[in-house]
GROMACS .gro file of C-alpha atoms in nm:
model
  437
    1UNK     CA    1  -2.738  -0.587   2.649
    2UNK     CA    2  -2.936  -0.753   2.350
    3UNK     CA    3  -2.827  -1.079   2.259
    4UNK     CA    4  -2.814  -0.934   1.884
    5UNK     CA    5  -2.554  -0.665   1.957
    6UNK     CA    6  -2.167  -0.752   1.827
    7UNK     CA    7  -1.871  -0.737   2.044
    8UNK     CA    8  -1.631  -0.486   1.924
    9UNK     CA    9  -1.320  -0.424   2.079
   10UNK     CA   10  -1.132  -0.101   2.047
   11UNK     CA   11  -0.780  -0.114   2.086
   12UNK     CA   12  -0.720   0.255   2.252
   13UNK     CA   13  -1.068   0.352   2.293
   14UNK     CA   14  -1.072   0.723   2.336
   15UNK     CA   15  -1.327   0.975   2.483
   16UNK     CA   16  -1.280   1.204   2.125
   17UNK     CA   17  -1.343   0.890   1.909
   18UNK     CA   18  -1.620   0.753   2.112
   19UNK     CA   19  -1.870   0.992   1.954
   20UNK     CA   20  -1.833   0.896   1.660
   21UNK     CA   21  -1.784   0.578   1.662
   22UNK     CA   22  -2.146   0.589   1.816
   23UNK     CA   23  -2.268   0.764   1.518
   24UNK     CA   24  -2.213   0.521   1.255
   25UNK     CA   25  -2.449   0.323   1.055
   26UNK     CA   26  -2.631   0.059   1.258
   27UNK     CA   27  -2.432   0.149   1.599
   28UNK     CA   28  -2.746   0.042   1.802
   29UNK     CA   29  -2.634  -0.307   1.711
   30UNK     CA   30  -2.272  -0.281   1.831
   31UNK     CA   31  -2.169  -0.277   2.186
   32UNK     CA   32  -1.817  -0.106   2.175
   33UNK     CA   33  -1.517  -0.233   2.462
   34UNK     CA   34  -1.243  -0.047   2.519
   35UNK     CA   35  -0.961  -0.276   2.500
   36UNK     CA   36  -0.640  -0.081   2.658
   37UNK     CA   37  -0.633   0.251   2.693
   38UNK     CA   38  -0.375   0.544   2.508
   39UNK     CA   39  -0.115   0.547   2.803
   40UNK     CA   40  -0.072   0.188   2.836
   41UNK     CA   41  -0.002   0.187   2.418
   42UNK     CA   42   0.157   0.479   2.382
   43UNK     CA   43   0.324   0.659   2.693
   44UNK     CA   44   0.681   0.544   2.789
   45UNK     CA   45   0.865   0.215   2.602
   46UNK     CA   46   0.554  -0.023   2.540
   47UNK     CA   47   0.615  -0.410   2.550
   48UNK     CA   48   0.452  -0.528   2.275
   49UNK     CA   49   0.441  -0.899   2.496
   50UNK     CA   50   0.300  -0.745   2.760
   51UNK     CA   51   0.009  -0.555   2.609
   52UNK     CA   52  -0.082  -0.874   2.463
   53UNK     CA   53  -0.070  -1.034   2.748
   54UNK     CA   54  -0.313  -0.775   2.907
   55UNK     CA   55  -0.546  -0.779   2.597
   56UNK     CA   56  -0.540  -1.153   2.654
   57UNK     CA   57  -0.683  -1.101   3.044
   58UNK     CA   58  -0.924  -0.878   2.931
   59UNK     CA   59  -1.082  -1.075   2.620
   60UNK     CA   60  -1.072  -1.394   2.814
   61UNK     CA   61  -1.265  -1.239   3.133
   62UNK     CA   62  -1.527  -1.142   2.890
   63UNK     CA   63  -1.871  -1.295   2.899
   64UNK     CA   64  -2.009  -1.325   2.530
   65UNK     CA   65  -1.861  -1.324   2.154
   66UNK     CA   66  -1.577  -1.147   2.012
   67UNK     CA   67  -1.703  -1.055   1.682
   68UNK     CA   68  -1.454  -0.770   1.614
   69UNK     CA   69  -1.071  -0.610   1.730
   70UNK     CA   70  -1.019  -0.304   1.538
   71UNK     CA   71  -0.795   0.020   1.653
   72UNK     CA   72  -0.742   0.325   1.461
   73UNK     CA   73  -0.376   0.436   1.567
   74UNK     CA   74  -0.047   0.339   1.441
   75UNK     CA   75   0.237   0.101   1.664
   76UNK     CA   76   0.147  -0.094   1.846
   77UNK     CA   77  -0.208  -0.106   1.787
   78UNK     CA   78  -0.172  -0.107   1.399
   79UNK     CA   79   0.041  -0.410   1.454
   80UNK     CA   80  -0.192  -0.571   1.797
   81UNK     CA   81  -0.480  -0.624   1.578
   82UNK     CA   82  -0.377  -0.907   1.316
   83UNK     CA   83  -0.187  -1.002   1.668
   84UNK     CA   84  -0.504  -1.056   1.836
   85UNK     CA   85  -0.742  -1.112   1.553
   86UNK     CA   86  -0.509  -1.424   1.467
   87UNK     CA   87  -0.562  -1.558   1.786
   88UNK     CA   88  -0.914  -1.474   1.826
   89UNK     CA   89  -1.063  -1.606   1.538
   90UNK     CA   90  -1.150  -1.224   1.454
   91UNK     CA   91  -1.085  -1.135   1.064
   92UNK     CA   92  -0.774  -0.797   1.035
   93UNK     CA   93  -0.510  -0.823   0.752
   94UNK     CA   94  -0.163  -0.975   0.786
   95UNK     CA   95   0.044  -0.845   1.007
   96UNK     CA   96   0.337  -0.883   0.721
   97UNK     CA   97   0.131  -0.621   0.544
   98UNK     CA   98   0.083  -0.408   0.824
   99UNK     CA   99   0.488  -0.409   0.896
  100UNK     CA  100   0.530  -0.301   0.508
  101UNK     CA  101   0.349   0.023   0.569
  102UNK     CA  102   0.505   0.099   0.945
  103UNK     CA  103   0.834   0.033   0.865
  104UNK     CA  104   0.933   0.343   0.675
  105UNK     CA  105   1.256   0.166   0.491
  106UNK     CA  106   1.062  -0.152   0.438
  107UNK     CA  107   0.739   0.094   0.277
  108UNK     CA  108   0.996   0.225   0.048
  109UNK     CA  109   1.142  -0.115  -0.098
  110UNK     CA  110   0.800  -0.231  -0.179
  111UNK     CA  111   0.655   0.111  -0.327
  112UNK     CA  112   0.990   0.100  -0.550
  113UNK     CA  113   0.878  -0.225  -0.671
  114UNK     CA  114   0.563  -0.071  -0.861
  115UNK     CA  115   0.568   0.260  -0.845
  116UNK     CA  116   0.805   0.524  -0.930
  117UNK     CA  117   0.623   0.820  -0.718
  118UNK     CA  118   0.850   0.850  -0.447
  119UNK     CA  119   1.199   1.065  -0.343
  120UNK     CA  120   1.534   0.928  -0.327
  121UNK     CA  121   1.603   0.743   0.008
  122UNK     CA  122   1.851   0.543   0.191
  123UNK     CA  123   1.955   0.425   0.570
  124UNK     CA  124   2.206   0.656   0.773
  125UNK     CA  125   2.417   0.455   0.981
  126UNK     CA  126   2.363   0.596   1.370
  127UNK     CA  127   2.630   0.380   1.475
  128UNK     CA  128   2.936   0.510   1.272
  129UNK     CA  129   3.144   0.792   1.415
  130UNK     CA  130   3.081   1.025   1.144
  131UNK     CA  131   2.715   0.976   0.991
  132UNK     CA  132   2.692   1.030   0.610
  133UNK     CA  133   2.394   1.086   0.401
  134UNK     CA  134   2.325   0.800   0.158
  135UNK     CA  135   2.438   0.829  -0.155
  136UNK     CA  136   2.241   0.959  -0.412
  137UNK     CA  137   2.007   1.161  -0.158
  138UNK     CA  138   2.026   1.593  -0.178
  139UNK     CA  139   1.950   1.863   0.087
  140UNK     CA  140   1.745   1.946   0.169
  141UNK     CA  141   1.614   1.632   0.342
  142UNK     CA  142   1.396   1.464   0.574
  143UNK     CA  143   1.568   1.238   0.863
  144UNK     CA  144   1.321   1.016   1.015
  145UNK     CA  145   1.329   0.696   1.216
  146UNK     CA  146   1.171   0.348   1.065
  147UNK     CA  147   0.891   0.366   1.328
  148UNK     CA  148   0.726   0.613   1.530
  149UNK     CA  149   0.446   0.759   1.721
  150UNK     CA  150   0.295   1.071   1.515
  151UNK     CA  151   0.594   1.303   1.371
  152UNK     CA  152   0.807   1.222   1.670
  153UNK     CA  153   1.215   1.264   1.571
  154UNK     CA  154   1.112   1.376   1.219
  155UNK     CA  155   1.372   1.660   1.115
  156UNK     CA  156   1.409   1.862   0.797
  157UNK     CA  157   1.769   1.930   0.722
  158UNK     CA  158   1.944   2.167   0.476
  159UNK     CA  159   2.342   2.156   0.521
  160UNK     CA  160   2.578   1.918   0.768
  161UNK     CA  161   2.492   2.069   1.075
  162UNK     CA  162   2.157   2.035   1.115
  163UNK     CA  163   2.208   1.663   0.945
  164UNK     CA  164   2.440   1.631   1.229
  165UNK     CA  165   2.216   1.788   1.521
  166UNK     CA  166   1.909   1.595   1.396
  167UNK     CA  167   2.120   1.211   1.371
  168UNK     CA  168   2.219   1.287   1.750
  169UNK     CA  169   1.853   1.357   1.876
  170UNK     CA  170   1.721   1.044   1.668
  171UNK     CA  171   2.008   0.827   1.795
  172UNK     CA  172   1.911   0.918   2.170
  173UNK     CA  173   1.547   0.883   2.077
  174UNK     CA  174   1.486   0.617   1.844
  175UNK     CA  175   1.492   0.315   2.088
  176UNK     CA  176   1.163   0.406   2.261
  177UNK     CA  177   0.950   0.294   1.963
  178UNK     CA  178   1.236   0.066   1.780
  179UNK     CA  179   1.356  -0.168   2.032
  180UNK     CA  180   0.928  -0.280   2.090
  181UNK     CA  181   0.917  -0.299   1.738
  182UNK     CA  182   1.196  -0.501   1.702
  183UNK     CA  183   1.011  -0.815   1.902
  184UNK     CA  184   0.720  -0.769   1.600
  185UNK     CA  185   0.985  -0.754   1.317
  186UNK     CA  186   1.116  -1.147   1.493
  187UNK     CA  187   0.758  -1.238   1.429
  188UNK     CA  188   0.848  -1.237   1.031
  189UNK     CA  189   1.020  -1.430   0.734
  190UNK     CA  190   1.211  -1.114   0.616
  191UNK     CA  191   1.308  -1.060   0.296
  192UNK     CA  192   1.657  -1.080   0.142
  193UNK     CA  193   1.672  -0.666   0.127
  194UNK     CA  194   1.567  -0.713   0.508
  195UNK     CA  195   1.800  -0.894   0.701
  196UNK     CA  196   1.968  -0.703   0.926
  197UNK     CA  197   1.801  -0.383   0.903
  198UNK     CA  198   1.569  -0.399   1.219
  199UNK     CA  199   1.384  -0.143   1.362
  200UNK     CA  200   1.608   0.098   1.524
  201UNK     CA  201   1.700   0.229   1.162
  202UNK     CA  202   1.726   0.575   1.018
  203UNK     CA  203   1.559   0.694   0.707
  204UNK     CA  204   1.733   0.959   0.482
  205UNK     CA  205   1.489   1.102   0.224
  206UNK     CA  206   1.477   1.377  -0.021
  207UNK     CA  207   1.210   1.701   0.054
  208UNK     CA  208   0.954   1.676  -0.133
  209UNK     CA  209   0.742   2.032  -0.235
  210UNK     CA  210   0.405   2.141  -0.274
  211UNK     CA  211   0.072   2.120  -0.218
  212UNK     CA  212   0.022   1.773   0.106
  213UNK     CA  213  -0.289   1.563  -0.015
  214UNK     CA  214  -0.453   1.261   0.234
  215UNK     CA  215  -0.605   0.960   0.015
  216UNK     CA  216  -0.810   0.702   0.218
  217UNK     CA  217  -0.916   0.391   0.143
  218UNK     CA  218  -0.941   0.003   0.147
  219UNK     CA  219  -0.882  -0.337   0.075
  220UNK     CA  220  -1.172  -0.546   0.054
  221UNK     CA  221  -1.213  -0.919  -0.125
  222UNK     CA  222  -0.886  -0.858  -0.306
  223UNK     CA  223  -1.005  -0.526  -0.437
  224UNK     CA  224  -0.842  -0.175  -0.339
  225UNK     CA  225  -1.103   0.109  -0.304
  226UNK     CA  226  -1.009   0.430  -0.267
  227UNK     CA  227  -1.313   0.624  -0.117
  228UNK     CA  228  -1.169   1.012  -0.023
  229UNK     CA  229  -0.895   1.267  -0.110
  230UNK     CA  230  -0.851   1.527   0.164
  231UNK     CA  231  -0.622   1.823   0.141
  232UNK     CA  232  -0.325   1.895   0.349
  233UNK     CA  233  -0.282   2.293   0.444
  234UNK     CA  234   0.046   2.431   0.660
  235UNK     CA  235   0.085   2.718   0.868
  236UNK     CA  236   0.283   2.943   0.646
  237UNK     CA  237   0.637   2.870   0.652
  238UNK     CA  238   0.627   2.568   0.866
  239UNK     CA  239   0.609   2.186   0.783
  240UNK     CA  240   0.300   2.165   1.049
  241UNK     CA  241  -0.075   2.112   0.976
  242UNK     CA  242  -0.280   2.411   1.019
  243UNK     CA  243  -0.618   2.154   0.880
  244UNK     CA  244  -0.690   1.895   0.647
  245UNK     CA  245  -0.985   1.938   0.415
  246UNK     CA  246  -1.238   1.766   0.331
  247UNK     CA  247  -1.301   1.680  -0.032
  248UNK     CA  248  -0.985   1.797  -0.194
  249UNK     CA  249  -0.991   2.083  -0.471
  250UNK     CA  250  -0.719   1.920  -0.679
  251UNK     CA  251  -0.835   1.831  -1.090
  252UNK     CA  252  -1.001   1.555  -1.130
  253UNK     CA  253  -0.677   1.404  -1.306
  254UNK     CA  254  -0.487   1.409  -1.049
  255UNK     CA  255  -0.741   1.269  -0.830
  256UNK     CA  256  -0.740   0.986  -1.086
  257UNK     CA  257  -0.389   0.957  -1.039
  258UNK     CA  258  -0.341   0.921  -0.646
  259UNK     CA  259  -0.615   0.662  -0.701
  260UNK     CA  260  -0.390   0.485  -0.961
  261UNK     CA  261  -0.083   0.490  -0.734
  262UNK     CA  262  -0.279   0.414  -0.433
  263UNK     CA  263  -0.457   0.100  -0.551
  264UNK     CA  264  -0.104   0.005  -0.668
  265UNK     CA  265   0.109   0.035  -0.360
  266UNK     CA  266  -0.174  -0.163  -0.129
  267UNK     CA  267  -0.183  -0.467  -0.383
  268UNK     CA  268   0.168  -0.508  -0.362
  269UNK     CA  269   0.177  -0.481   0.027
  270UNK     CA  270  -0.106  -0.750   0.056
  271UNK     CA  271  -0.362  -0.577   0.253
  272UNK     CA  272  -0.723  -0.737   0.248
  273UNK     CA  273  -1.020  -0.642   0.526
  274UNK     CA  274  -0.862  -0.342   0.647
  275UNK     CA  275  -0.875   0.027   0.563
  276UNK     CA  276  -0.567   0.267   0.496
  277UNK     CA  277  -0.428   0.607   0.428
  278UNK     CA  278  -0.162   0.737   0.223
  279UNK     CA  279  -0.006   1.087   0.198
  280UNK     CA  280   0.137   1.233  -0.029
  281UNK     CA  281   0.273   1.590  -0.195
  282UNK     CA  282   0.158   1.715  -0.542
  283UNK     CA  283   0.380   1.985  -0.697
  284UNK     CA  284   0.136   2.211  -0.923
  285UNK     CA  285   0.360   2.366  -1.113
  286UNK     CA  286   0.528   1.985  -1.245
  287UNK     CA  287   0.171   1.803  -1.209
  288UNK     CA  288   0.362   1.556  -1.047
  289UNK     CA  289   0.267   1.349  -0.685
  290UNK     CA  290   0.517   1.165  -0.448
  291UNK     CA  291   0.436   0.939  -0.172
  292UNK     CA  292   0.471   1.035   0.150
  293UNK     CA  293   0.407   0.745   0.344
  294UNK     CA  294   0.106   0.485   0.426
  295UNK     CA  295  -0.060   0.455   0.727
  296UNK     CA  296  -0.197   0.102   0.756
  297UNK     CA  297  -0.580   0.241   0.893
  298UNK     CA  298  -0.724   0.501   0.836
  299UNK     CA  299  -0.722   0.832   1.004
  300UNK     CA  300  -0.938   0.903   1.313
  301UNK     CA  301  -0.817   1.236   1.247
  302UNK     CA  302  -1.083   1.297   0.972
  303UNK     CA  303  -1.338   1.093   1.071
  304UNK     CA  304  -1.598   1.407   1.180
  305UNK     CA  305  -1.485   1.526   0.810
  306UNK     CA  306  -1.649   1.210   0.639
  307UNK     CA  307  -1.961   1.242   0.881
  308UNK     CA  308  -2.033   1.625   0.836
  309UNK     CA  309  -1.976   1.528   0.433
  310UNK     CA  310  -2.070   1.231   0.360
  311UNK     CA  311  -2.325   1.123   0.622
  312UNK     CA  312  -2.135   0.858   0.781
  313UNK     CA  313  -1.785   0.863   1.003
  314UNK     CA  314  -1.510   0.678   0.810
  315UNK     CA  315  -1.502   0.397   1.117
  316UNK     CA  316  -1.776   0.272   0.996
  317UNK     CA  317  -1.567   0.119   0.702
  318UNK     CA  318  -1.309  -0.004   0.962
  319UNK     CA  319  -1.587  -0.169   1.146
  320UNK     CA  320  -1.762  -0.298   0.818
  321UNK     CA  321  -1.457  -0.488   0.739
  322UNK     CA  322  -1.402  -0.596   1.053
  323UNK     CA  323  -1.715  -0.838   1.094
  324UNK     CA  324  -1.688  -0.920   0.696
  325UNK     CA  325  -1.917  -0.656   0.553
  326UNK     CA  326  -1.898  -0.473   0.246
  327UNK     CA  327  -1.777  -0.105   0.391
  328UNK     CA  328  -1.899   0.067   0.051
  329UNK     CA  329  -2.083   0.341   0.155
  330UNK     CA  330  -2.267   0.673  -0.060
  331UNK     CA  331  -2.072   1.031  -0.044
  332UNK     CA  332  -2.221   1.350  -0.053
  333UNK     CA  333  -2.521   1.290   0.212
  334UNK     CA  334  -2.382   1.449   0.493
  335UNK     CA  335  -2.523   1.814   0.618
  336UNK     CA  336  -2.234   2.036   0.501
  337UNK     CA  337  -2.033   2.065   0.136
  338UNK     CA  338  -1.697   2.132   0.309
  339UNK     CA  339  -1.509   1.983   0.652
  340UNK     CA  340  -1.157   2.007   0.834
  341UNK     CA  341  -1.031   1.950   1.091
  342UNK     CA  342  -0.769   2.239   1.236
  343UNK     CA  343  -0.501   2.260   1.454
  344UNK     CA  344  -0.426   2.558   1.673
  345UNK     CA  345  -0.084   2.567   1.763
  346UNK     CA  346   0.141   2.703   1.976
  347UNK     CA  347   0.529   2.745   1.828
  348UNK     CA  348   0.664   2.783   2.204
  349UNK     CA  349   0.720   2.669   2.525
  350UNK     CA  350   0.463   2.756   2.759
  351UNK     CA  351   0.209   2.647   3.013
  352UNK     CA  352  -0.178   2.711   2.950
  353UNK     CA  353  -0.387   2.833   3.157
  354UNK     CA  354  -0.789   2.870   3.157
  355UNK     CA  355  -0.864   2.511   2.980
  356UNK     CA  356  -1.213   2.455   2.899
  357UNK     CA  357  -1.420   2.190   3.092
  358UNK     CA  358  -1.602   1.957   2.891
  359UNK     CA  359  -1.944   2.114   2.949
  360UNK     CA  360  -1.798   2.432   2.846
  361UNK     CA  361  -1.684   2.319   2.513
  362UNK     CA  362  -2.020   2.186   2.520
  363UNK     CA  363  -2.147   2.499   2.493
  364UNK     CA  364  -1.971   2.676   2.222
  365UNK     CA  365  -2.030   2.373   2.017
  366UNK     CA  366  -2.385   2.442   2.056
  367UNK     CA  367  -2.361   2.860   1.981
  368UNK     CA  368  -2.126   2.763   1.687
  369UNK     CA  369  -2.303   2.491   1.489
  370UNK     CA  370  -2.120   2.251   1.248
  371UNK     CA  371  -1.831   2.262   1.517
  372UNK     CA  372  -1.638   1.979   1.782
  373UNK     CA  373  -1.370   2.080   1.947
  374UNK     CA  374  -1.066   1.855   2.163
  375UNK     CA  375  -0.841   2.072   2.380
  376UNK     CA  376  -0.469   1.853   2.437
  377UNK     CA  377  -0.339   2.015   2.717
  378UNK     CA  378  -0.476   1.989   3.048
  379UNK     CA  379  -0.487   2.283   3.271
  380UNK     CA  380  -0.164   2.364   3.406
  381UNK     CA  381   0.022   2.191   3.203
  382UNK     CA  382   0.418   2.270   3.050
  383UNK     CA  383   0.327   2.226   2.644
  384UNK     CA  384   0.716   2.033   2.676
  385UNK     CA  385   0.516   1.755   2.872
  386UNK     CA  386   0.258   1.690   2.635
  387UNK     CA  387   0.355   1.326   2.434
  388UNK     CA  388   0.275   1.261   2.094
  389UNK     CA  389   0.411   1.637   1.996
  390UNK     CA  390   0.584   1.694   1.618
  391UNK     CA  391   0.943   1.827   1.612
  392UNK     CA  392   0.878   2.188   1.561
  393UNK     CA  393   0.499   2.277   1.761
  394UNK     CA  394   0.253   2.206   2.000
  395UNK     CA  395  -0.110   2.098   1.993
  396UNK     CA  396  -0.328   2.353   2.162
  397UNK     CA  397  -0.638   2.202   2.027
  398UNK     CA  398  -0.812   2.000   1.784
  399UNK     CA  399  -1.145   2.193   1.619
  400UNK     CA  400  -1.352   2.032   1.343
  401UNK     CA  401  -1.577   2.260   1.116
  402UNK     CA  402  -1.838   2.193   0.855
  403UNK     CA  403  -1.961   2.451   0.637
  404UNK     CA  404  -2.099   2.525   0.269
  405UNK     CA  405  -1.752   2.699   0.192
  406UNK     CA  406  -1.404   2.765   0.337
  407UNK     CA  407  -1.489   3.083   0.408
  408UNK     CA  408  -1.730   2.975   0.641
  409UNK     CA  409  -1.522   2.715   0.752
  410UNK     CA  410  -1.220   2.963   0.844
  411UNK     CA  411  -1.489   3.206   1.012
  412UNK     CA  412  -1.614   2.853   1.282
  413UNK     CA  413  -1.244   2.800   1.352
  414UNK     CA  414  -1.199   3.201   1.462
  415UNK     CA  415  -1.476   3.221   1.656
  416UNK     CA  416  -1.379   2.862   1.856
  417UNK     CA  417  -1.023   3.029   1.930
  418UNK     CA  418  -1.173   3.324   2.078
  419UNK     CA  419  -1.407   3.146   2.273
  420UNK     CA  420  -1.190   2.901   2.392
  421UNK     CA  421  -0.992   3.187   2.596
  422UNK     CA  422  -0.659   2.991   2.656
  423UNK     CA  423  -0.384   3.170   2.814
  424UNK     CA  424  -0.024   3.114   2.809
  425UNK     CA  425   0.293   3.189   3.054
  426UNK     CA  426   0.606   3.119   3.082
  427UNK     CA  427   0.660   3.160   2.705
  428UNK     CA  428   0.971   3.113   2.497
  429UNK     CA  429   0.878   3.232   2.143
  430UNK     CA  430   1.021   3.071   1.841
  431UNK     CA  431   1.088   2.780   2.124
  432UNK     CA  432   1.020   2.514   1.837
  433UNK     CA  433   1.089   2.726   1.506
  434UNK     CA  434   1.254   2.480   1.234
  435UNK     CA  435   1.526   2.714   1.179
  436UNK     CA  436   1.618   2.596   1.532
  437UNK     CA  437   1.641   2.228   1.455
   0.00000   0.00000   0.00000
C-alpha cells in the first residue's frame, strides 16, 4: 500500500457500495476499510456500547493513520461516526446535530423553529390504555416511531381502527431501535421541550399529498449547499417507491424553494462537514412543499444516479468532507441525461426462487448498458425473513438505469426484470396491501 494513500473507514461497508465508492474522484489515493459490517449494525437489538467497543478493537489493531470514519446509513452508524470521529481525532459533525435529524419528534421541534413547511404533529402515548391522536392532528395520518431502520413500523391510518391496529404493532416493535437509541439520547444536554421524551416515542403526523421530491446536500465551513433534487415516483396506489429520478422535472421555482427551506432547516440543526438529505412532498395543484423528514447523510441509494449524471458518485462529497476538502463538484458530465434507481417489488408473501449469481447479473449488465442491478433476497428465501422491509412490500431487487430519456430509462428496467427470471411460490397476494394495515 503507498505510503500516500488515506485511511478511510467505512462504517457498514457493503459489496453494492463498494463500486462506487471505488469510482470516485482520486480513489487511487484512498485505501477503503470496512469497519463493521450490516448485520452487526443493523440485524437484531444493536448495543450502541458494544459496536463501539468493536470499532475501537478494530481501529486500534490497525497499522497506519486514520484519516477518515464516514458511513452512509442511518442508526447507529449516522450516530457512530461523530462517536468515533470524536475520539479519533477524525473531523464528522456533532452528534447533537445528527440526533436532531434521527429523532423524528426532536426534527420536528427544530424545523418548527424556522420553517413553517411541515404537517401537524404530536406524540401518542403507547403507554395509556386507550391511545388518542394528538390534538390538532386529522386522518388520515402517518404513525411512526422516533427512530428507525428504513420505513420499519411506519403506518398510514384513516379512521380508529387502523390508528388502533398500527399503535399495537409499534408498541411491540418500537424497542428494537429505541431502547439502543436511548443510551445515545444520555449522551446529550436536552432541551427543555426534551426531557422526558426519549426514544421509544410515537410520532402522530398529518398525510401529506403529492408529488415525493429527494434534495441532497451539505454543510461545509458554515455554509449549506444544496447540490441535487431527485424525484420520488410510487407504484400506483401505494405509498412505496417504484424509483427515484435523477434530476427532478419540477419548475425551477420550486427547485429554488426546497433549496430555501433546505439551507434553512440544516443551519438551525448545526450540521458542518457532513452531507444530508431531506424529503419532502410538493402538491402541484397548491404549489406548496412539506418536509418529510432529514436524513443526516446522504443517500447511497442514489449514488449510481449522480455518477451516470454528473460524472462523479455523491460519496465522493461524503469523503471530501471527511478529510477537510471542499466536496464542490461540476454537474452535468456524466454519460447519460437521466438516472434512477427502481425497485421491483413484490406486494406478497412468497419465497423466490432462481436468484441470479453475481456473474450472471454480470452479464445482463453488460447486454443492457447504462444498467447495475442488486437482487435482496437470497435464493430460497421467505420475502417475511428479509430485514430492513417497509410496512406494506418487499424488495425483490434494486436496478439502476441511465438513459437520454425516461422512456429509455423505463425500457432498461423491463428488460432487467425479464432477464432476471425470478420465480415465486408459496404466494399470498395482497399479503402486504395497505388496506390491510
Amino acid at each position: 500500500m503507498s505510503a500516500q494513500r488515506k485511511n478511510i473507514f467505512v462504517l457498514g461497508l457493503d459489496e453494492a457500495n463498494l463500486p462506487t465508492l471505488e469510482a470516485v474522484p482520486e480513489a487511487d489515493t484512498y485505501q477503503f476499510h470496512p469497519l463493521l459490517s450490516i448485520g452487526e449494525l443493523q440485524e437484531g437489538e444493536v448495543s450502541v456500547a458494544d459496536l463501539m467497543s468493536r470499532a475501537r478493537e478494530i481501529l486500534d489493531a490497525h497499522d497506519g493513520s486514520i484519516d477518515a470514519i464516514v458511513g452512509y446509513w442511518d442508526f447507529p452508524v449516522s450516530t457512530l461516526v461523530p462517536m468515533l470521529g470524536r475520539e479519533y481525532g477524525t473531523r464528522s459533525t456533532s452528534l447533537e446535530s445528527v440526533v436532531k435529524c434521527e429523532h423524528k419528534y426532536w426534527s420536528r421541534l427544530e424545523q418548527q423553529k424556522v420553517i413553517d413547511e411541515y404537517p401537524n404533529f404530536g406524540r401518542v402515548d403507547l403507554h395509556s390504555a386507550d391511545p388518542q391522536p394528538p390534538d390538532g392532528v386529522s386522518f388520515p395520518m402517518w404513525l411512526k416511531p422516533a427512530l428507525a431502520y428504513s420505513s420499519e413500523l411506519a403506518y398510514g391510518v384513516s379512521d380508529m381502527a387502523e390508528f388502533r391496529t398500527a399503535v399495537d404493532k409499534i408498541r411491540d416493535g418500537i424497542g428494537r431501535v429505541g431502547r439502543p437509541f436511548n443510551s445515545v439520547l444520555e449522551l446529550l444536554e436536552l432541551p427543555p421541550e426534551m426531557a422526558g421524551v426519549g426514544a421509544e416515542v410515537c410520532l402522530a403526523e398529518e398525510a401529506m399529498t403529492g408529488i415525493q421530491v429527494a434534495v441532497e446536500g451539505f454543510a461545509y465551513d458554515g455554509e449549506v449547499t444544496v447540490y441535487g433534487v431527485l424525484d420520488s415516483i410510487n407504484y400506483p396506489g401505494s405509498p412505496c417507491f417504484l424509483r427515484h429520478q435523477y434530476p427532478s422535472a419540477l419548475p425551477p421555482s420550486v427547485i429554488q424553494k426546497l433549496h430555501d427551506v433546505s439551507e434553512r432547516v440544516i443551519r438551525q440543526i448545526g450540521m458542518d462537514s457532513a452531507t444530508f438529505s431531506i424529503e419532502y412532498f410538493y402538491d402541484p395543484k397548491t404549489g406548496d412543499i412539506s418536509l418529510l423528514e432529514i436524513n443526516p447523510r446522504h443517500s447511497q441509494s442514489h449514488a449510481e444516479l449522480f455518477d451516470y449524471v454528473d460524472g462523479a458518485p455523491n460519496h465522493h462529497r461524503m469523503i471530501s468532507l471527511a478529510l477537510g476538502r471542499d466536496p464542490t463538484s461540476p454537474s452535468g458530465q456524466g454519460p447519460y441525461r437521466v438516472a434512477a434507481k427502481w425497485y421491483y417489488r413484490w406486494f406478497g408473501e412468497g419465497t423466490v426462487h432462481q436468484v441470479p449469481k453475481r456473474e450472471e447479473l454480470g452479464a445482463i449488465e453488460r447486454a443492457i448498458p447504462g444498467v447495475r442491478i442488486d437482487v435482496v433476497p437470497a435464493e430460497g428465501q421467505k420475502l417475511s425473513s428479509v430485514s430492513q422491509q417497509d410496512s406494506y412490500s418487499y424488495e425483490i431487487a434494486h436496478i439502476f438505469t441511465g438513459a437520454e430519456d425516461e422512456e429509455g430509462m423505463r425500457r432498461k428496467f423491463d428488460q432487467c426484470i425479464a432477464a432476471l427470471g425470478l420465480t415465486f411460490d408459496d404466494t399470498a397476494p395482497g399479503g402486504r396491501d395497505p388496506s390491510t394495515v
